[in-house]
Coordinates of C-alpha atoms in Angstrom, one line a residue:
M84 CA -15.2 10.9 65.6
T85 CA -15.0 9.8 69.1
L86 CA -14.3 7.2 71.7
D87 CA -17.2 5.8 74.0
R88 CA -15.0 3.9 76.7
G89 CA -17.3 1.8 78.1
E90 CA -17.8 -2.2 78.9
S91 CA -18.2 -2.4 75.0
P92 CA -15.9 0.7 73.7
R93 CA -17.7 1.9 70.4
V94 CA -16.1 4.5 67.9
I95 CA -19.1 7.1 67.1
L96 CA -18.7 8.6 64.0
R97 CA -20.4 12.1 63.2
G98 CA -21.1 14.6 60.4
D99 CA -20.0 14.4 56.6
W100 CA -17.5 11.8 55.3
T101 CA -17.0 13.4 52.4
L102 CA -14.6 15.0 50.0
A103 CA -15.6 18.6 51.0
N104 CA -14.3 17.6 54.3
Y105 CA -11.2 15.5 53.1
S106 CA -8.6 17.7 54.4
R107 CA -9.7 18.4 58.1
L108 CA -10.3 14.4 57.9
R109 CA -7.3 13.7 57.0
R110 CA -6.0 14.8 60.5
V111 CA -8.2 12.5 62.4
E112 CA -6.0 10.2 64.8
L113 CA -7.0 7.0 66.7
S114 CA -4.3 6.7 69.1
D115 CA -7.2 6.0 72.1
V116 CA -8.5 3.2 69.6
E117 CA -5.4 1.6 68.9
S118 CA -5.2 1.0 72.7
A119 CA -8.8 -0.4 73.1
N120 CA -9.5 -4.1 72.8
D121 CA -10.0 -4.8 69.2
T122 CA -12.3 -7.8 69.8
S123 CA -14.6 -5.9 71.9
L124 CA -14.6 -2.5 69.6
Q125 CA -18.0 -1.6 67.9
L126 CA -18.4 1.3 65.6
D127 CA -21.5 3.3 65.7
A128 CA -22.3 5.1 62.1
S129 CA -26.3 6.4 62.9
E130 CA -24.9 9.4 63.3
V131 CA -23.1 9.9 59.9
S132 CA -25.1 12.0 57.7
A133 CA -23.2 12.1 54.4
M134 CA -20.3 9.4 53.1
D135 CA -18.6 9.3 49.5
T136 CA -15.3 7.6 48.4
S137 CA -13.3 9.8 50.3
G138 CA -14.9 9.1 53.5
A139 CA -14.3 5.7 53.2
T140 CA -11.0 5.8 52.2
I141 CA -10.1 7.8 55.5
L142 CA -11.9 4.7 57.7
L143 CA -9.9 2.2 55.9
N144 CA -6.3 3.9 56.4
L145 CA -7.3 4.4 59.5
F146 CA -8.4 1.0 60.5
G147 CA -6.9 -0.9 58.1
A148 CA -8.6 -3.7 56.0
D149 CA -9.0 -6.7 58.4
T150 CA -10.1 -4.5 61.2
L151 CA -12.9 -2.3 59.3
A152 CA -14.4 -5.3 57.9
K153 CA -15.3 -7.1 61.3
L154 CA -16.3 -3.7 62.5
T155 CA -18.5 -2.8 59.1
E156 CA -20.4 -6.6 60.1
S157 CA -21.2 -5.8 63.5
A158 CA -21.5 -1.8 62.6
S159 CA -24.7 0.3 64.1
G160 CA -26.6 2.9 62.3
L161 CA -24.1 1.7 58.8
S162 CA -26.5 0.8 55.5
R163 CA -26.6 -1.8 53.5
E164 CA -25.6 0.9 50.7
R165 CA -22.6 2.7 53.2
Q166 CA -21.2 -1.1 53.8
A167 CA -21.1 -1.9 49.7
L168 CA -19.0 1.5 49.5
L169 CA -16.3 0.4 52.4
Q170 CA -16.2 -3.0 50.4
A171 CA -15.8 -1.7 47.5
V172 CA -13.2 0.9 48.4
A173 CA -11.2 -1.9 50.2
Q174 CA -11.1 -4.2 47.3
A175 CA -10.0 -1.3 44.9
V176 CA -6.7 -0.2 47.4
A177 CA -6.0 -3.7 47.8
S178 CA -5.7 -4.7 44.1
Q179 CA -3.9 -1.4 43.6
K180 CA -1.4 -2.9 46.9
A181 CA -1.5 -6.0 45.0
S182 CA 0.0 -5.0 41.8
P183 CA 3.9 -4.8 41.9
P184 CA 5.8 -1.1 41.3
S185 CA 7.5 -0.6 38.5
Q186 CA 11.0 -1.2 38.3
R187 CA 13.7 0.5 36.5
W188 CA 15.3 -1.1 33.8
R189 CA 17.8 -4.1 34.6
L190 CA 19.8 -5.3 32.7
T191 CA 18.7 -9.2 33.5
D192 CA 15.2 -7.9 32.3
S193 CA 16.6 -7.5 29.0
L194 CA 17.8 -10.7 28.9
A195 CA 15.0 -12.5 30.4
D196 CA 13.0 -11.0 27.3
L197 CA 15.6 -11.1 24.8
G198 CA 15.4 -15.2 26.0
A199 CA 11.6 -15.2 25.5
W200 CA 11.9 -13.6 21.9
T201 CA 14.3 -16.0 21.0
M202 CA 12.3 -18.9 22.6
R203 CA 9.1 -17.7 20.3
G204 CA 11.3 -16.9 17.2
W205 CA 12.1 -20.6 18.0
R206 CA 8.9 -21.9 18.1
Q207 CA 7.6 -20.5 15.0
V208 CA 10.3 -21.9 13.0
L209 CA 9.4 -25.5 14.4
Q210 CA 6.1 -25.0 13.2
F211 CA 7.1 -23.6 9.9
L212 CA 9.1 -26.5 9.5
D213 CA 6.4 -29.0 10.5
F214 CA 3.8 -27.4 8.5
L215 CA 6.1 -27.4 5.4
G216 CA 6.7 -31.3 6.2
V217 CA 3.2 -31.6 6.1
T218 CA 2.8 -30.0 3.1
L219 CA 5.6 -32.0 1.3
V220 CA 4.0 -35.6 2.0
T221 CA 0.8 -34.3 0.8
L222 CA 2.4 -33.5 -1.9
A223 CA 4.2 -36.7 -2.5
S224 CA 1.2 -38.6 -2.0
L225 CA -0.8 -36.5 -5.0
I226 CA 2.2 -36.8 -7.6
P227 CA 0.9 -40.7 -8.4
R228 CA -2.7 -39.5 -8.5
P229 CA -3.3 -36.5 -10.5
W230 CA -6.8 -36.9 -10.5
R231 CA -7.1 -36.0 -7.4
W232 CA -5.3 -32.1 -8.4
R233 CA -7.9 -29.2 -7.6
W234 CA -6.9 -27.8 -11.4
T235 CA -9.8 -25.3 -10.9
A236 CA -8.3 -23.8 -7.5
L237 CA -4.7 -23.9 -9.3
T238 CA -5.5 -21.4 -12.2
A239 CA -7.5 -19.6 -10.4
Q240 CA -4.5 -19.1 -7.9
M241 CA -2.7 -18.3 -10.9
H242 CA -4.7 -16.1 -12.0
H243 CA -5.4 -13.9 -9.1
A244 CA -1.4 -14.2 -7.4
G245 CA 0.1 -13.8 -11.0
L246 CA -1.8 -11.9 -13.7
N247 CA -3.2 -9.6 -11.7
A248 CA 0.1 -8.4 -10.0
V249 CA 1.5 -8.1 -13.6
P250 CA 0.9 -4.4 -13.9
I251 CA 2.2 -3.7 -10.8
V252 CA 5.1 -5.4 -10.6
M253 CA 6.1 -4.0 -13.8
L254 CA 5.5 0.0 -13.2
L255 CA 7.5 -0.5 -9.7
N256 CA 9.9 -2.4 -11.6
F257 CA 10.4 0.5 -14.5
L258 CA 10.4 3.2 -11.8
V259 CA 13.0 1.7 -9.7
G260 CA 15.0 0.8 -12.8
A261 CA 15.0 4.7 -13.7
V262 CA 16.0 5.4 -10.5
V263 CA 19.0 3.4 -10.7
A264 CA 19.9 4.6 -13.9
F265 CA 19.5 8.1 -12.5
L266 CA 21.9 7.4 -9.5
G267 CA 24.4 5.3 -11.3
A268 CA 24.7 8.4 -14.2
T269 CA 25.5 11.0 -10.9
V270 CA 28.3 8.6 -9.5
L271 CA 29.6 7.0 -13.1
A272 CA 29.6 10.8 -14.5
D273 CA 32.4 12.1 -12.6
F274 CA 34.6 9.1 -13.5
G275 CA 34.0 9.5 -17.4
A276 CA 32.4 6.5 -17.5
T277 CA 28.2 7.0 -17.4
I278 CA 28.1 4.0 -20.4
Y279 CA 28.3 1.5 -17.7
T280 CA 25.3 2.8 -16.2
V281 CA 23.3 -0.3 -18.5
D282 CA 25.9 -2.9 -16.9
L283 CA 24.9 -1.5 -13.5
V284 CA 21.0 -1.5 -14.2
A285 CA 20.9 -4.8 -16.4
Y286 CA 23.5 -6.3 -13.2
A287 CA 21.3 -5.1 -10.5
F288 CA 18.0 -6.1 -12.2
M289 CA 19.2 -9.3 -13.3
R290 CA 20.8 -10.8 -9.7
E291 CA 18.7 -8.9 -7.2
L292 CA 16.6 -6.6 -7.4
G293 CA 14.4 -8.1 -10.4
V294 CA 13.4 -11.2 -8.3
L295 CA 13.4 -9.3 -4.8
L296 CA 11.0 -6.5 -6.0
A297 CA 8.3 -9.1 -7.5
A298 CA 9.0 -11.4 -4.4
I299 CA 8.3 -8.4 -1.8
L300 CA 5.3 -7.4 -4.1
L301 CA 4.0 -11.1 -3.8
A302 CA 5.0 -11.1 -0.1
G303 CA 2.8 -7.4 0.7
R304 CA -0.6 -9.0 -1.6
T305 CA -0.6 -12.4 -1.8
A306 CA 0.8 -13.6 2.4
S307 CA -1.8 -11.4 3.4
A308 CA -4.3 -12.5 1.2
F309 CA -4.2 -16.0 2.0
A310 CA -3.7 -15.4 5.5
A311 CA -7.1 -13.5 5.7
Q312 CA -9.1 -16.3 3.1
I313 CA -7.5 -19.2 5.6
G314 CA -8.4 -17.4 8.9
S315 CA -11.8 -16.4 8.0
M316 CA -12.5 -19.7 6.7
K317 CA -11.1 -21.2 10.0
I318 CA -13.2 -18.4 11.7
N319 CA -16.2 -19.3 10.2
E320 CA -15.3 -23.5 10.9
E321 CA -15.1 -23.9 7.0
L322 CA -12.3 -26.0 8.0
D323 CA -13.8 -28.1 10.4
A324 CA -16.5 -28.6 7.9
L325 CA -13.9 -29.9 6.0
R326 CA -12.5 -32.4 8.3
V327 CA -15.8 -33.6 8.9
Q328 CA -16.4 -34.8 5.5
D329 CA -12.9 -36.8 5.8
L330 CA -11.2 -33.9 3.3
S331 CA -7.6 -32.3 3.7
P332 CA -7.6 -28.6 3.8
I333 CA -4.1 -28.9 3.2
E334 CA -5.1 -30.7 0.3
L335 CA -7.7 -28.3 -1.3
L336 CA -6.5 -24.9 -0.1
V337 CA -2.6 -25.1 1.1
L338 CA -1.4 -27.1 -2.4
P339 CA -3.1 -24.9 -4.8
R340 CA -1.9 -21.7 -3.4
V341 CA 1.4 -23.4 -2.9
L342 CA 2.1 -24.6 -6.2
A343 CA 0.5 -21.1 -8.2
L344 CA 3.2 -18.8 -6.3
V345 CA 5.7 -21.3 -7.5
I346 CA 4.7 -21.6 -10.9
V347 CA 3.7 -18.1 -11.3
L348 CA 6.6 -15.8 -9.6
P349 CA 9.4 -17.2 -12.0
L350 CA 7.4 -15.6 -14.7
L351 CA 6.9 -12.7 -12.7
T352 CA 10.9 -12.0 -12.1
F353 CA 11.3 -12.5 -15.7
L354 CA 9.3 -9.3 -16.5
S355 CA 10.2 -7.0 -13.8
I356 CA 13.3 -8.1 -15.0
M357 CA 12.3 -7.0 -18.2
S358 CA 10.7 -3.7 -17.1
G359 CA 13.4 -2.9 -15.1
M360 CA 16.0 -2.6 -17.9
A361 CA 13.5 -0.9 -20.0
G362 CA 13.4 2.0 -17.4
G363 CA 17.0 2.4 -17.4
A364 CA 16.6 2.1 -20.9
V365 CA 14.8 5.3 -21.1
V366 CA 16.8 7.2 -18.6
A367 CA 19.6 6.2 -20.3
A368 CA 18.2 7.3 -23.7
A369 CA 16.6 10.4 -22.5
S370 CA 19.7 11.8 -20.0
L371 CA 23.1 9.9 -21.1
D372 CA 22.8 10.0 -24.9
I373 CA 22.9 6.1 -25.7
S374 CA 20.8 5.1 -27.8
L375 CA 18.4 1.8 -27.9
A376 CA 20.6 0.2 -29.9
Q377 CA 24.0 1.1 -28.1
Y378 CA 21.7 -0.1 -24.9
L379 CA 20.8 -3.7 -26.4
T380 CA 24.0 -4.4 -27.7
I381 CA 25.7 -3.6 -24.2
V382 CA 22.5 -6.0 -22.9
Q383 CA 23.4 -8.7 -25.1
D384 CA 27.0 -8.9 -23.6
I385 CA 26.1 -9.5 -20.7
P386 CA 26.1 -14.1 -19.8
I387 CA 23.0 -15.1 -19.3
R388 CA 23.9 -17.2 -16.3
H389 CA 23.1 -13.6 -14.4
M390 CA 19.5 -13.4 -15.3
L391 CA 19.4 -17.5 -14.5
L392 CA 20.9 -17.0 -11.4
G393 CA 18.2 -14.3 -10.2
I394 CA 15.6 -16.5 -11.5
S395 CA 16.1 -19.8 -9.5
K396 CA 15.4 -17.6 -6.4
A397 CA 12.0 -17.1 -7.4
P398 CA 10.7 -20.5 -6.7
V399 CA 12.1 -21.1 -3.4
F400 CA 10.8 -17.0 -2.3
A401 CA 7.5 -17.7 -3.6
M402 CA 7.1 -21.4 -1.8
L403 CA 8.4 -19.7 1.3
I404 CA 5.5 -16.7 0.7
A405 CA 2.8 -19.1 0.0
L406 CA 3.5 -21.5 3.2
I407 CA 3.8 -18.4 5.8
G408 CA 0.4 -17.5 4.3
C409 CA -1.4 -20.2 4.4
L410 CA 0.1 -21.3 8.1
E411 CA -0.6 -17.8 9.6
G412 CA -4.3 -18.7 8.2
M413 CA -4.4 -21.7 10.1
K414 CA -3.3 -20.2 13.5
V415 CA -6.3 -17.9 13.4
A416 CA -8.3 -18.1 16.0
G417 CA -11.5 -16.2 17.7
S418 CA -12.0 -12.9 16.5
A419 CA -11.2 -10.9 13.7
Q420 CA -8.7 -9.1 15.3
S421 CA -6.9 -12.5 15.1
V422 CA -7.0 -12.5 11.3
G423 CA -5.8 -9.2 11.2
E424 CA -3.0 -10.0 13.4
H425 CA -1.8 -12.8 11.7
T426 CA -2.4 -11.1 8.5
T427 CA 0.0 -8.5 9.5
S428 CA 2.6 -11.2 10.7
A429 CA 2.5 -13.0 7.1
V430 CA 3.5 -10.0 5.8
V431 CA 6.2 -9.3 7.9
Q432 CA 7.5 -12.7 7.8
S433 CA 7.4 -13.5 4.6
I434 CA 9.2 -9.6 3.7
F435 CA 12.1 -10.9 6.2
V436 CA 12.5 -14.2 4.9
V437 CA 12.8 -12.7 1.5
I438 CA 15.6 -10.5 2.2
L439 CA 17.5 -12.6 4.6
L440 CA 17.3 -15.2 2.3
D441 CA 18.5 -13.4 -0.6
A442 CA 21.7 -11.8 1.2
V443 CA 22.2 -15.4 2.4
A444 CA 22.3 -16.5 -1.6
A445 CA 23.8 -13.3 -3.0
L446 CA 27.4 -14.3 -0.6
F447 CA 26.8 -18.0 -1.6
F448 CA 26.8 -17.3 -5.1
M449 CA 29.6 -14.4 -4.8
Q450 CA 31.9 -17.0 -2.7
M451 CA 30.9 -19.5 -5.3
G452 CA 32.1 -17.5 -8.3
W453 CA 29.0 -17.3 -10.1

């Protein structure tokens, strides 16, 4: 590259401006050109035999984006393809410079992320409360109008959410009951109190584990199903079709699902308690030499209020699980990816809320002496 000083100074480019000559081209300096008048400077590329992105980058670094753009417009011997190449390289370099560099971790950034997460959580709480209010208002409007109740949909949801879940709920609780009995026997054997393993299993499943395991299973299989079903209907514009016909999606889709779970979860909780204690009875008979009659005698001495306390939490858990699943389905928008995201969110939120409320209820019952 040389500078032709004349009435109209020209920068003459020669040879191959390619990657093969990159190391040599990097040593090119423009000390003479820098002193020239930029407004009168011209670019002559008629003797350039080849040019690629490496050569274009060298020119961009030498002249700068603005100067090179002006030179390119009036350059002689520069084909349209090479003009487009220079423009593309200039745009790519400009976009890289525009992106902010990665910064080191700062406490203020963490606090900002925490604040944003808190606000998102608060907005979700408000959305849930709004959805809960709409559902309760719709339910109140249907109570004096039993002819508008969707009995077929209610029965179908009870079948899918309740009857189909019985095998997995009973099997899981049976196994957990056996594990709890093994653990209790191992610890209590050191104190010569293996007989209290029966009380441990019975109290655990009556008050906590029975309803908790049943609710978690329902949160995993039913909340996700509700979110996916309603989300798919929203993508297919079926919800819009219902509204056009002056039909309420809350009345047709949400209420049957909520009421079905409120009905079936207490029943599943009772089966969970029975199957959990059955698992404990098998372990007690096989490993602790506690006969079934002795096991049942000890269980009969436990006050029934402990079972009622456990079952009393089931309708609340059921309502929350159903509402969260339906709400996440209503939030679906755009694509199948959105269905997957909100289905996952429904499961995570349902399990989190169930465990949180169960812990709060346990503390409340303990403080009340129940």
